[in-house]
CSV table of C-alpha atoms in Angstrom, one decimal:
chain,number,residue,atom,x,y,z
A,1,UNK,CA,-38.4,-31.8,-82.0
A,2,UNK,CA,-36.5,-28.6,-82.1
A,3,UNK,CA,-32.9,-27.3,-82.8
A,4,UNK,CA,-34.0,-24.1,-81.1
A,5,UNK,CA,-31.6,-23.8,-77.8
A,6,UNK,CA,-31.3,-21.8,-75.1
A,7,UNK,CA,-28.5,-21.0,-72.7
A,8,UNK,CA,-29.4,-20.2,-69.2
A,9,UNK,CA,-27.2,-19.4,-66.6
A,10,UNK,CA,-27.0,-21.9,-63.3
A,11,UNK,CA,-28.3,-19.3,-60.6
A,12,UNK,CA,-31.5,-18.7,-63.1
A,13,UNK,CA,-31.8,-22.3,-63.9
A,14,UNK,CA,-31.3,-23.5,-60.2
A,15,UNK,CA,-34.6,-20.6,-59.5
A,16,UNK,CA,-36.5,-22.3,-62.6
A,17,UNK,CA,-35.8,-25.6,-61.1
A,18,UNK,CA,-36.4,-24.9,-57.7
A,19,UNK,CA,-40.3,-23.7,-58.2
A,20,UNK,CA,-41.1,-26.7,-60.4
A,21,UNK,CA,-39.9,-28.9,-57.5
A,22,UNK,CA,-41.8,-27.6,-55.0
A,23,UNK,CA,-44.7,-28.9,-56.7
A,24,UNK,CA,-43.9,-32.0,-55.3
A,25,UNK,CA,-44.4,-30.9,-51.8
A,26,UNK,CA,-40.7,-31.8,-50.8
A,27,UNK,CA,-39.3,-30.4,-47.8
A,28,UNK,CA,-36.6,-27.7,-48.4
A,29,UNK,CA,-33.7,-30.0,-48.2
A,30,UNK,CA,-35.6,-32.2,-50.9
A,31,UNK,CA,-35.7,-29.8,-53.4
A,32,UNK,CA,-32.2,-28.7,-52.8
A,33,UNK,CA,-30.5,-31.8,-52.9
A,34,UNK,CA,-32.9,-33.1,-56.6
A,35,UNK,CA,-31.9,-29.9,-57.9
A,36,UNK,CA,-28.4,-29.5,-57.5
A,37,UNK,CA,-28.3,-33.1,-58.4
A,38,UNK,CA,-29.8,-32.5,-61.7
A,39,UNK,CA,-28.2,-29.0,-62.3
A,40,UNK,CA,-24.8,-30.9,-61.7
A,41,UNK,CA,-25.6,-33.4,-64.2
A,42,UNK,CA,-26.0,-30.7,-66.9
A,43,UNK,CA,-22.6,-28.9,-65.5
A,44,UNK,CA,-20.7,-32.1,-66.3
A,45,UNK,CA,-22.2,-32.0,-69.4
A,46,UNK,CA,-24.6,-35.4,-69.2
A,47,UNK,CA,-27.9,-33.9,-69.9
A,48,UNK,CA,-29.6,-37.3,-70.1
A,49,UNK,CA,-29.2,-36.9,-66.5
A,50,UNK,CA,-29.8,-33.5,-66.1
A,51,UNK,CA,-33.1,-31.3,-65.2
A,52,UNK,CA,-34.4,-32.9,-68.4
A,53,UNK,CA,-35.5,-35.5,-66.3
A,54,UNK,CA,-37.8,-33.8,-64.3
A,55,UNK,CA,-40.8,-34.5,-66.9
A,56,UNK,CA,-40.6,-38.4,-66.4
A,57,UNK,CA,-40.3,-37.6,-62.9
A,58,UNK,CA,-43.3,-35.6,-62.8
A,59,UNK,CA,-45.1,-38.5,-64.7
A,60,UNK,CA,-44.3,-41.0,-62.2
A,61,UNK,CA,-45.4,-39.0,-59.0
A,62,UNK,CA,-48.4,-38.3,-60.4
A,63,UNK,CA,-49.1,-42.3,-61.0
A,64,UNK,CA,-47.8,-43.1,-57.7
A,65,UNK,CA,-44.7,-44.3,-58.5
A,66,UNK,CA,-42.3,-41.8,-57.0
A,67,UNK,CA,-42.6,-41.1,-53.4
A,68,UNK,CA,-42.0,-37.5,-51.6
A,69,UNK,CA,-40.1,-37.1,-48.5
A,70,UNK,CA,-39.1,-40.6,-48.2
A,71,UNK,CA,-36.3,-41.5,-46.4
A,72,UNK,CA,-33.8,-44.7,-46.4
A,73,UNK,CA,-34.4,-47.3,-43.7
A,74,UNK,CA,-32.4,-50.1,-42.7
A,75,UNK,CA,-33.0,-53.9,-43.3
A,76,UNK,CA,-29.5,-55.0,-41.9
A,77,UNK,CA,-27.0,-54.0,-40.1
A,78,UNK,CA,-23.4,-55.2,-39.4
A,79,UNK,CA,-21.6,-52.4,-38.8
A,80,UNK,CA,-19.6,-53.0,-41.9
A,81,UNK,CA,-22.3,-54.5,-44.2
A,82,UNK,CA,-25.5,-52.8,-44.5
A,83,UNK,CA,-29.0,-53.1,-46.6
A,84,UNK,CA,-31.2,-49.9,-47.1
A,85,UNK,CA,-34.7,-49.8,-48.6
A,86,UNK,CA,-35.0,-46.2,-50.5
A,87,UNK,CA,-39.0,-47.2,-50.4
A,88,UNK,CA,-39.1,-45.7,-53.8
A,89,UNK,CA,-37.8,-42.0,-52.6
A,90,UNK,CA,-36.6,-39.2,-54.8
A,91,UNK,CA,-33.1,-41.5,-55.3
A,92,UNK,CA,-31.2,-37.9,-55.3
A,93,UNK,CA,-32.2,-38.0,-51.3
A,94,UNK,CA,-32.4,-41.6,-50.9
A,95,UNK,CA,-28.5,-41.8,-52.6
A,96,UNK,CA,-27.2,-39.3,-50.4
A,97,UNK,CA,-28.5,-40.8,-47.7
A,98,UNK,CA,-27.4,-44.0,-48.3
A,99,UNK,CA,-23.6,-43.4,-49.3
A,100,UNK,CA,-23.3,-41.1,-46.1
A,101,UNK,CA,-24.4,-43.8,-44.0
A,102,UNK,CA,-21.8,-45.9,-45.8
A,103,UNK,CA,-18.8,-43.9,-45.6
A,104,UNK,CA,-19.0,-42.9,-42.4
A,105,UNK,CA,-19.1,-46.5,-42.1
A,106,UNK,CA,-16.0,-46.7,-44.0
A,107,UNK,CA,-14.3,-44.6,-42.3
A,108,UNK,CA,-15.1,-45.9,-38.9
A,109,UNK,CA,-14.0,-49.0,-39.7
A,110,UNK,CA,-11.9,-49.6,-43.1
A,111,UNK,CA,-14.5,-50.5,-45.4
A,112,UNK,CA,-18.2,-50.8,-45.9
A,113,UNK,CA,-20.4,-52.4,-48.1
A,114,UNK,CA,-24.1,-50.5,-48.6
A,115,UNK,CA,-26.8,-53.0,-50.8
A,116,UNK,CA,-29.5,-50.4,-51.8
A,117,UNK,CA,-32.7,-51.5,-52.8
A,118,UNK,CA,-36.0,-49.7,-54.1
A,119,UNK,CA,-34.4,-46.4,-54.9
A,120,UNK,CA,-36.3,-44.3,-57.7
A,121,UNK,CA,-33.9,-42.9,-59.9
A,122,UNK,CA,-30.3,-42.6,-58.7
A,123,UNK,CA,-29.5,-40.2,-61.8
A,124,UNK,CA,-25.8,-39.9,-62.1
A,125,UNK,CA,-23.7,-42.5,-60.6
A,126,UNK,CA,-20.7,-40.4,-60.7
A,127,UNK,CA,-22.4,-38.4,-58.6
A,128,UNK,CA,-21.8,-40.8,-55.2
A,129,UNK,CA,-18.5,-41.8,-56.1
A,130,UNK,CA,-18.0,-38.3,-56.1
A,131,UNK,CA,-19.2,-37.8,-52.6
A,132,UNK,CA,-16.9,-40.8,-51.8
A,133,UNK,CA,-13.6,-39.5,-53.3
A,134,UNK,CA,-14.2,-35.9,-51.4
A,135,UNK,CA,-13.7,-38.2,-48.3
A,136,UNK,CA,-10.6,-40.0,-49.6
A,137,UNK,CA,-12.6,-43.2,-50.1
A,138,UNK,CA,-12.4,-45.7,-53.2
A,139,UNK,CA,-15.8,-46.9,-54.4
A,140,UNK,CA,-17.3,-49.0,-56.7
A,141,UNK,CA,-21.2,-49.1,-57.6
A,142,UNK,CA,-23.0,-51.7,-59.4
A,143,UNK,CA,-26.4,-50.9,-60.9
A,144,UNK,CA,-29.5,-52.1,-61.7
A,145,UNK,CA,-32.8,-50.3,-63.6
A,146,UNK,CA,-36.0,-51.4,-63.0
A,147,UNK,CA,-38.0,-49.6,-66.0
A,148,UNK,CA,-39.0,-50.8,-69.4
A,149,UNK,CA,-36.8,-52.9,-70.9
A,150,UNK,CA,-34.4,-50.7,-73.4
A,151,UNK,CA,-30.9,-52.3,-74.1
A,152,UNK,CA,-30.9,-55.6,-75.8
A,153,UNK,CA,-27.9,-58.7,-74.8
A,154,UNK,CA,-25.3,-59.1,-77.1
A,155,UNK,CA,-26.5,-61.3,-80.3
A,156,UNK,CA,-30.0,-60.4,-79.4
A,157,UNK,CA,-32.6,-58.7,-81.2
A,158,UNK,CA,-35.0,-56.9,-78.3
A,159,UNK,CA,-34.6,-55.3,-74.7
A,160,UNK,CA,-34.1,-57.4,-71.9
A,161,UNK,CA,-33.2,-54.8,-69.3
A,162,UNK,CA,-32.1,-51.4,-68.8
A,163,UNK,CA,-28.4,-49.4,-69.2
A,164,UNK,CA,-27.7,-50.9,-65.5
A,165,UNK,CA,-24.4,-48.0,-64.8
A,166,UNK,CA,-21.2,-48.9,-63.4
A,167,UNK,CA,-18.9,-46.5,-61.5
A,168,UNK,CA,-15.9,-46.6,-59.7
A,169,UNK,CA,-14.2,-43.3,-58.1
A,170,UNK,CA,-10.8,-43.3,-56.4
A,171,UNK,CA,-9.0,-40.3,-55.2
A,172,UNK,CA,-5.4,-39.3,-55.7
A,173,UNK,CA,-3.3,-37.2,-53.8
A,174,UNK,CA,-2.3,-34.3,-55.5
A,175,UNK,CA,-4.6,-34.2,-58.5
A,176,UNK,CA,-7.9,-34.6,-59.5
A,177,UNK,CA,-10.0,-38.0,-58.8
A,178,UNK,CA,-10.2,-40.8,-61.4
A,179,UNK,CA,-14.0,-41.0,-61.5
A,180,UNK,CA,-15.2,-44.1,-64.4
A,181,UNK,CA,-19.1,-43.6,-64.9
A,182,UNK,CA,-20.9,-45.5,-67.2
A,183,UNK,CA,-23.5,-46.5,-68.7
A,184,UNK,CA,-23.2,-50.4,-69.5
A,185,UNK,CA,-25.3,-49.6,-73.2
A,186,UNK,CA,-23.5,-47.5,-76.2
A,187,UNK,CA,-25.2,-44.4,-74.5
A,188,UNK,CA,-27.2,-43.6,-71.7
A,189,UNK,CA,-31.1,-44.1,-72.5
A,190,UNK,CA,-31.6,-40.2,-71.8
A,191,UNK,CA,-28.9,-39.5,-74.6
A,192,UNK,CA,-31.5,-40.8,-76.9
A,193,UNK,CA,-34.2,-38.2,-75.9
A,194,UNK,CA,-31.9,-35.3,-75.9
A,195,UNK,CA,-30.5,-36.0,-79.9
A,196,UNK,CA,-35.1,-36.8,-80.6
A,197,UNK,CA,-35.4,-33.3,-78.8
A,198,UNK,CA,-33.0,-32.0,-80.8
A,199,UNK,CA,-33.8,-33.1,-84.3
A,200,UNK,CA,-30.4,-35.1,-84.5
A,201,UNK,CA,-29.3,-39.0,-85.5
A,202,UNK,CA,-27.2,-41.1,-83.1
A,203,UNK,CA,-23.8,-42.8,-84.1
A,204,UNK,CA,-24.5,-46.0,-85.9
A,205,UNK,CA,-23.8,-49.2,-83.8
A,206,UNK,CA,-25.5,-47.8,-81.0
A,207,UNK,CA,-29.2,-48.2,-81.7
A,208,UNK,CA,-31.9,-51.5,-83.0
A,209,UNK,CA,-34.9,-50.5,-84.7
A,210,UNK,CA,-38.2,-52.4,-83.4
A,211,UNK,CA,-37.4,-55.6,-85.8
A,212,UNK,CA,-34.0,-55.5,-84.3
A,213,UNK,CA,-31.6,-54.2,-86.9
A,214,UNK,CA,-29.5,-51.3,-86.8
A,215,UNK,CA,-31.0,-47.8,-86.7
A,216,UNK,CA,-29.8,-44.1,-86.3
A,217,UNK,CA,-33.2,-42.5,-85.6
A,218,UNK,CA,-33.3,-41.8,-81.9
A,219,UNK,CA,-36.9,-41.8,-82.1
A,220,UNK,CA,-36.8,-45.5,-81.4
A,221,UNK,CA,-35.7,-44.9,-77.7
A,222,UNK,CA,-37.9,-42.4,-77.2
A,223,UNK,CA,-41.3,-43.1,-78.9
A,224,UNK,CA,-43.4,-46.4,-79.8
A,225,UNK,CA,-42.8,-48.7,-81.3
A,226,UNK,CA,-39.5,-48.9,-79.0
A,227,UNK,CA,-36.3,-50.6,-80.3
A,228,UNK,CA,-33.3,-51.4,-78.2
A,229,UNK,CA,-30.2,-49.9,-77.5
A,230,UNK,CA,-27.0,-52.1,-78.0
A,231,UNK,CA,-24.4,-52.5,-75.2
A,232,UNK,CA,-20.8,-51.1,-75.5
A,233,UNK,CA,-18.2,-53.2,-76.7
A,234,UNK,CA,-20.3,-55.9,-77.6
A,235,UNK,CA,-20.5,-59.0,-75.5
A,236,UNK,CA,-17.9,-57.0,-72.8
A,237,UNK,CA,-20.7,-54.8,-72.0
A,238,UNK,CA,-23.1,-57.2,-71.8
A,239,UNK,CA,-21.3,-59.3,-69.7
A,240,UNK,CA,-20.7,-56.2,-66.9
A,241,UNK,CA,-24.4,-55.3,-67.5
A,242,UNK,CA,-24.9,-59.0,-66.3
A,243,UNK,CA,-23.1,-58.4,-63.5
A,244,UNK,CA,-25.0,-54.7,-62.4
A,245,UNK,CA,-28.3,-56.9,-62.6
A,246,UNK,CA,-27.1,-59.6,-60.4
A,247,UNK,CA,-25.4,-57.7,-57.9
A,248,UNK,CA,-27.6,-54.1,-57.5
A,249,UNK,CA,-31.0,-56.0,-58.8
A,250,UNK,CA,-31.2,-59.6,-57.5
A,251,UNK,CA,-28.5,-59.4,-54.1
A,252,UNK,CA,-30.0,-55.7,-52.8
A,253,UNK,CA,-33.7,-56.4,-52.6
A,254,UNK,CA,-34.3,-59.1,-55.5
A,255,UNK,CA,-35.7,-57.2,-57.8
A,256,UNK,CA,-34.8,-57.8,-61.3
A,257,UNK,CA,-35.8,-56.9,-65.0
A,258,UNK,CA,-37.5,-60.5,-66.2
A,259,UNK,CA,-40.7,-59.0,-68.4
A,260,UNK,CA,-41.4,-56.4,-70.2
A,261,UNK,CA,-42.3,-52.8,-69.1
A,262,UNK,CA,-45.6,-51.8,-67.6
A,263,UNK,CA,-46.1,-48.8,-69.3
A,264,UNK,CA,-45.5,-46.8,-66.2
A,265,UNK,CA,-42.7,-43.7,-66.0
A,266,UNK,CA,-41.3,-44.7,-62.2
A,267,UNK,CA,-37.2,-45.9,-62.6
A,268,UNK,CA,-36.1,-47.5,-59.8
A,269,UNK,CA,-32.7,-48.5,-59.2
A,270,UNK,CA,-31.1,-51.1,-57.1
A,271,UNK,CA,-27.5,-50.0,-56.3
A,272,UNK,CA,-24.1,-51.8,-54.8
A,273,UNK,CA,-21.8,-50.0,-53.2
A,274,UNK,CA,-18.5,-51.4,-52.1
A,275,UNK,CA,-16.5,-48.6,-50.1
A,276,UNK,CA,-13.2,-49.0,-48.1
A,277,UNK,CA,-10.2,-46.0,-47.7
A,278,UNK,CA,-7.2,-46.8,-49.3
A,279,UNK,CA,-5.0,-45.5,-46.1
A,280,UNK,CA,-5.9,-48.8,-44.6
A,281,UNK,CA,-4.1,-51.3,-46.8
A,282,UNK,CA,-0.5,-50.2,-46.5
A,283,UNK,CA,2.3,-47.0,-46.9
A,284,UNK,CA,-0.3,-44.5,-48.9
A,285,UNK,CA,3.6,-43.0,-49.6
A,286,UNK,CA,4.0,-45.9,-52.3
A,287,UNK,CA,0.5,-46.2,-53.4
A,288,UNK,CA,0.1,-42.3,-53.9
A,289,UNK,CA,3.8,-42.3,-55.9
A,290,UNK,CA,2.5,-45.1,-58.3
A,291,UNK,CA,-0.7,-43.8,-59.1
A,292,UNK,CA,1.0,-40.6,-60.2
A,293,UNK,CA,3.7,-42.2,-62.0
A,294,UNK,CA,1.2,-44.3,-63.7
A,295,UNK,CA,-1.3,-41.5,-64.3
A,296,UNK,CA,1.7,-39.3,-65.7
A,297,UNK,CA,2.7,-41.7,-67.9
A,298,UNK,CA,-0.6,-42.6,-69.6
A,299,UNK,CA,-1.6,-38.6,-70.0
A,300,UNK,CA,2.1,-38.3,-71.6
A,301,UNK,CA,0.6,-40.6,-74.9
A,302,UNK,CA,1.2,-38.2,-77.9
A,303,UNK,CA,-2.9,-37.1,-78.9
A,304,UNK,CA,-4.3,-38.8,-81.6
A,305,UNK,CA,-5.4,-36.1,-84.7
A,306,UNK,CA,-8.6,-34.3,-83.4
A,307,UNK,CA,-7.9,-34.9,-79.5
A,308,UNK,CA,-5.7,-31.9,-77.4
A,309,UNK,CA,-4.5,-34.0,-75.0
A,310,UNK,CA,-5.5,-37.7,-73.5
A,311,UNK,CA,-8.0,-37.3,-71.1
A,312,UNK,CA,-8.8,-39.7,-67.9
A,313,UNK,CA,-12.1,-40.3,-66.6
A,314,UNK,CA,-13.4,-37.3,-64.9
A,315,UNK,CA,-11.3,-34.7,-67.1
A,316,UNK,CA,-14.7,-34.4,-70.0
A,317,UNK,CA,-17.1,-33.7,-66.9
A,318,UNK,CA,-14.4,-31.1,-64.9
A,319,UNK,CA,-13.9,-29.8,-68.4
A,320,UNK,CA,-17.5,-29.1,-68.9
A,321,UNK,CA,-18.2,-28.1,-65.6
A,322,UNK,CA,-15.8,-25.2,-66.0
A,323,UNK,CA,-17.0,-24.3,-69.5
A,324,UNK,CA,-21.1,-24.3,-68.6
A,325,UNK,CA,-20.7,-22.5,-64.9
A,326,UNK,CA,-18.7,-19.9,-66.6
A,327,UNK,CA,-21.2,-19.6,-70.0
A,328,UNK,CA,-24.6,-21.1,-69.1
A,329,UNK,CA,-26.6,-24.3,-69.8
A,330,UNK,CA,-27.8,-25.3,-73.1
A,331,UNK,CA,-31.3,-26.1,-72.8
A,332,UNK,CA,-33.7,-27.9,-75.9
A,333,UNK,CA,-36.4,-25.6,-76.4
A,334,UNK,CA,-38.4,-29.0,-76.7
A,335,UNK,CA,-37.2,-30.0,-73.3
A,336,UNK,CA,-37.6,-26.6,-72.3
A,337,UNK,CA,-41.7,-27.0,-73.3
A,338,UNK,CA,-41.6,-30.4,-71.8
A,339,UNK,CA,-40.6,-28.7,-68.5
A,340,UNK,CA,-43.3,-25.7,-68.7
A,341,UNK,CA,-45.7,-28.6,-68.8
A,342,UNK,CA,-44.3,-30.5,-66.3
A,343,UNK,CA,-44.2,-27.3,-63.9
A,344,UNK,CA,-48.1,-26.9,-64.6
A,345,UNK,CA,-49.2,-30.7,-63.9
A,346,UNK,CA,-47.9,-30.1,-60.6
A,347,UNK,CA,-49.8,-26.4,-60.2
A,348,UNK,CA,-47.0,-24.4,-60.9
A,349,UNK,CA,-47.2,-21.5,-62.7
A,350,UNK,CA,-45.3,-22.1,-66.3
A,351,UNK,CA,-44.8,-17.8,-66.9
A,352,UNK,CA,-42.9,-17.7,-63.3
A,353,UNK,CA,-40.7,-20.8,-64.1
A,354,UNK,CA,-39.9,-18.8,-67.9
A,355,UNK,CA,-39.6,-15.3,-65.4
A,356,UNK,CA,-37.3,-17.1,-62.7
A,357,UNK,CA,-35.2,-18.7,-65.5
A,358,UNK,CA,-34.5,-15.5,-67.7
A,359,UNK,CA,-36.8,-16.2,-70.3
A,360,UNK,CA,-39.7,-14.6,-72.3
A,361,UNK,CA,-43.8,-15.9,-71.8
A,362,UNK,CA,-43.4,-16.9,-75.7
A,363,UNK,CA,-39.9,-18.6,-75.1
């Protein structure tokens, strides 16, 4: 663990990035699409999703878990209703893949519903309703983790399955999308690593030791023997992280969390996605006017002591997109080291990924 941190700007970082990738042997649109993935993740300011992730990553391509240059392929197909295998693909290919198929569905024809199965790891959700919203879509995504077990049910003492994210992304005209992205635990699992990296405690309420009762030490997300994160807003939480395992585990592909982990590092997701533009269901005139009038009115709330202003999903990530392309990327130097390492189990040389990245050899 360190509290050591460095900042490093995004062109270095996508460099750094970029030569650990290709020790995967993706194909150049591969490594371009994982790594502005992961780069964007940092932007927004969710490093559990960011290039941190590449380590785990690393791990499971080297057991076999994570697939190079795979591609999505089709199960079903009903023009309007489709189910993609990812056939366990780098899931920042096998997502992009899979939502362009589906709104180009959507916009073809109104609406489209995509049931992803087999995906690694989707990273962050936000991410495709993103790429939805830039085409003037609405989308919701239900999600499933197929990992070891980390988040326990409501009332219960031990993990039962993973932080299964929900998202929903709906554009407005005028101003900046409403994008909801969420974790269905307290915190995102990789939030955990990031506060153990750094030498910090988590909030209480949002972590279980491994005799179930409540802890602050992340290292029990993080390092055996594991304990279990708790979901948000108690039995709410759990009750939508029911729903993200029935609908993106069992309905895609049937694969749900029901024993406990393997051991091995590969995340695969199940993911879905219900897309459909909004122009299609009546006078966008009114619809527009009301979600402005509505949006307006909630902004308008008088801040609470400690808050600027009242923010709306989205605002935090566009706010800390801004901040970190204009001032650089914090970086753990413990994640950093985990990186170096990760760069040399794939034959990459650790001194060019420091060189490339604006760093020292002893950094």
């Amino acid at each position: 663990m360190s509290t050591s941190i460095h900042t490093i700007q995004v062109e270095p970082l996508r460099a750094a990035m970029t030569e650990l990738m290709h020790g995967f042997g993706s194909a150049p649109r591969e490594v371009e699409l994982v790594t502005e993935n992961l780069i964007q993740a940092n932007l927004t300011g969710h490093d559990s999703h960011g290039i941190g992730m590449l380590p785990r990553y690393v791990n499971a391509f080297l057991e076999g878990g994570l697939t190079a240059n795979a591609h999505v392929t089709t199960k079903l197909d009903t023009a309007t209703l489709m189910a993609l295998d990812g056939n366990a693909g780098f899931g920042q290919v096998i997502g992009h893949e899979a939502m362009a198929l589906g709104i180009a569905r959507a916009k073809a024809h109104g609406s489209c519903i995509v049931a992803l199965t087999n995906s690694h790891h989707l990273c962050r959700i936000g991410a495709w309703a993103e790429m939805a919203v830039a085409e003037g879509l609405v989308s919701m995504h239900f999600v499933n983790v197929i990992a070891r077990p980390i988040v326990a049910p409501w009332g219960g003492r031990d993990a039962r399955f993973g932080t299964n994210p929900f998202a929903v992304g709906i554009p407005v005209a005028g101003r900046e999308p409403v994008i909801l992205d969420l974790a269905t635990s307290v915190v995102a699992q990789g939030k955990t690593r990031v506060a153990h990296n750094r030498g910090e405690q988590l909030s209480p309420g949002q972590l279980l030791d491994d005799r179930g009762d409540p802890t602050t030490d992340p290292k029990f997300g993080v390092v055996e023997p594991f304990g279990a994160l708790r979901t948000f807003g108690e039995h709410k939480g759990f009750g939508l992280a029911l729903v993200c395992e029935l609908l993106g585990g069992a309905l895609t592909g049937g694969l749900t969390t029901h024993g406990a982990g393997d051991g091995k590092q590969r995340v695969l997701n199940g993911m879905l996605t219900i897309l459909f533009d909004p122009a299609r269901l009546g006078d966008s005139a009114v619809y527009s006017a009301e979600m402005q009038a509505f949006l307006d009115w909630v902004v308008a709330s008088p801040p609470q002591a400690g808050n600027a202003r009242v923010r709306v999903a989205g605002d935090p990530e566009r706010e800390s997109r801004a901040r970190r392309s204009a001032h650089g990327i914090p970086v753990d130097a413990t994640t950093w080291t985990e990186l170096l390492a990760a760069a040399e189990k794939l034959g990459r040389n650790p001194a060019e990924v420091n060189r490339l990245a604006g760093l020292s050899a002893t950094n």
